[in-house]
């Protein structure tokens, strides 16, 4: 039976000077002090459906509140962006309690039971700045919630005097629920939420100080893009060369960096939008104010700007929040860092009143520098690395006792991350020292297809022998394009799977576009495919023009392509659309010629499937169908459209398109490939007995855990990513290494790392070099499985799924000393047992790796080139496939040749 415990506030927090948060009556409503009448008071924001996040019309001066239920898709997008209106349900609590002490239903002291020594130290260190370095699986959420409850139960503050910041609404909800569970009662008035939600709550009160009404609208990404398109059209910006979405990404990056339009100089502008980026940003902000609206980036930017311009407002929030707690501090960007630092600094004249010495800021940040993996969206690892510099009196507590993974998994992960120089340092160890577990398996596959087959075989074996639920297994890849071979194998084997944090490979928009191009090339009568690509990229064919073409085709009994050809021949279409469509038809015809099926020679896929040999679409032997597809995607401008796209997603989309061409090379003909795609798109009848195996990127896996984790693609250029290393040098490499650490620490019981000797490109096979990260795995924590043939056990002792247990394995792997051939072809009887060099022949230091063979290029000294990020530059040196280039605004850079294009 629970008993009611009354926690006296001893000592009671000193009375505060009159503030913006003066308490009035028993209603919990904050009113302005008479002395502060000129500054807006904190008040409860309107409900979320009254203009907070509704749609708007960018052509109107101000939009009315939206009617009807919210759009579920947009609400989900907003939740992912961290700007859900959580705050509307929690009006601020006054500084002073209405009456009596804070009470809780719990056994005194029970909330600290079960904490280890480091966790308890983090909970009980309440005064002064504190950095909690929480390694993976060390119970950081429990520490945060217990610390919050401890502050309340010790009488150090009331709920409204603690600012608790998370990155996701899910994390905020979990914290709120856990705190209520610890206290045995609901807790109202907490300032607990995401950065955006908390800033929106503040901005509702002070909106007039930044030129907005308190009923301002927060625009979603679709509305932002529409507004920017209108502005760009008004400035005659070529939106084909500079799409609005690209410029919007740049503007959001500027906002995340705390940059106002007046702060944008030539270096930041980077020639985007023909040098008009700053002017467009300025006009965009003006239109937002005219519309009484802001975007997600404004929520924080406005508050930081407001704090700078109105120090009296900042002073009130500093006095209000006696304690600040931040989760995932390693993921903060510049504007988030500035906001937190401003709130955490004590008042110059004393924290509680005139004449008092400033108190040390009570800010506690929880984070793991070894899991900082989001620099591409603005996260700055230096924020956590410089915590002691920012707060010289800071205490540091390291949470190193891991409650998730075995000793071998933790040892392997710690070994890899120890090669990073930019880290604060900690070493994970299992909470149960006896839980040594299985060593990390390192598998060398003959090629990427064999790699996927091996994963499917091992997953099936685990499911049958342990048995392990499908939902307790995951395949974590470096980039989204790598999921394709795994999806195909899993579907072929009838194994249940899901793509987490994304869509299945053949359902991705750019892949569907490309397949539509290929179908339109192979089958001139495929009107559905042609309609999809007729205006992608834009060719001036709007909905009305397309309907006229449909009507023309229907009236004359023609296919849509034939109707376009006839309309052009008869001169019924003029201008840009006529020119662009003529080029499109020419490109498709060239593709058909490469296939060997001239005009009129192609039949639809159904006819091909039912035709006798020699009828229908002729088989395209060899790589001609791949070359034809590449020619169509290139000649149509589709690939160039994504090359010109400056958004964060564009490189991944290009990788997916390259992977599609790779996949085509696995089939002897175009009809065979299209038939395969049709079956894949229609295949969702897999078994579902115990969840689904998860396919996801390493970035999407952060925060998740599984019994078994497969980590394929550990090869130079794939992982670590060549693009990341080329563009960011040592910083990029260290972030890639942190990704490896994150991947390994997702595993509870088993981790399997795979690499392939060869990977298929659309024009053939390319040899791969094992990742340098394999050399960094401590040999006493890993082993290599040597299969004589698929399913055949090795002669030494094996665990239930075919892995050696404990200390029975005799030959730890060191990358680069041998390569498994048995992982290879997948044909029974062809595997051979690899011979490993004797242990004493393995050098103690990491051997130098040969560089991969690169495709030749024609760049020369002094040549002018264009880079998507750095603009125009001059080549100073050529070293193989690496170029040293001087950029006027970015200095000298070493860049891979494939990332630049020559200027004529």
Coordinates of N, CA and C in Angstrom, one line a residue, residues 439-443 779-785 811-813:
X439 N 31.6 -13.4 -29.5 CA 32.4 -12.4 -30.1 C 31.7 -11.8 -31.3
X440 N 32.1 -10.6 -31.7 CA 31.6 -10.0 -32.9 C 32.1 -10.7 -34.1
X441 N 31.1 -11.2 -35.0 CA 31.5 -11.9 -36.2 C 31.9 -11.0 -37.3
X442 N 33.0 -11.2 -38.0 CA 33.4 -10.4 -39.2 C 33.4 -11.4 -40.4
X443 N 32.6 -11.1 -41.4 CA 32.4 -11.9 -42.5 C 32.9 -11.2 -43.8
X779 N 41.2 -7.5 -31.7 CA 41.1 -8.9 -32.2 C 40.6 -9.9 -31.2
X780 N 40.8 -9.6 -29.9 CA 40.3 -10.5 -28.9 C 38.8 -10.4 -28.6
X781 N 38.1 -9.4 -29.3 CA 36.7 -9.3 -29.2 C 35.9 -9.7 -30.5
X782 N 36.7 -10.2 -31.5 CA 36.0 -10.5 -32.8 C 36.5 -11.9 -33.2
X783 N 35.8 -12.5 -34.2 CA 36.2 -13.7 -34.8 C 35.6 -13.7 -36.2
X784 N 36.1 -14.6 -37.0 CA 35.6 -14.8 -38.4 C 35.1 -16.2 -38.6
X785 N 33.9 -16.2 -39.1 CA 33.2 -17.5 -39.4 C 33.7 -18.0 -40.7
X811 N 41.3 -18.0 -34.1 CA 41.9 -17.1 -35.1 C 41.1 -15.8 -35.3
X812 N 41.4 -14.8 -34.4 CA 40.8 -13.5 -34.5 C 41.2 -12.9 -35.8
X813 N 40.3 -12.1 -36.4 CA 40.5 -11.5 -37.7 C 41.2 -10.1 -37.6

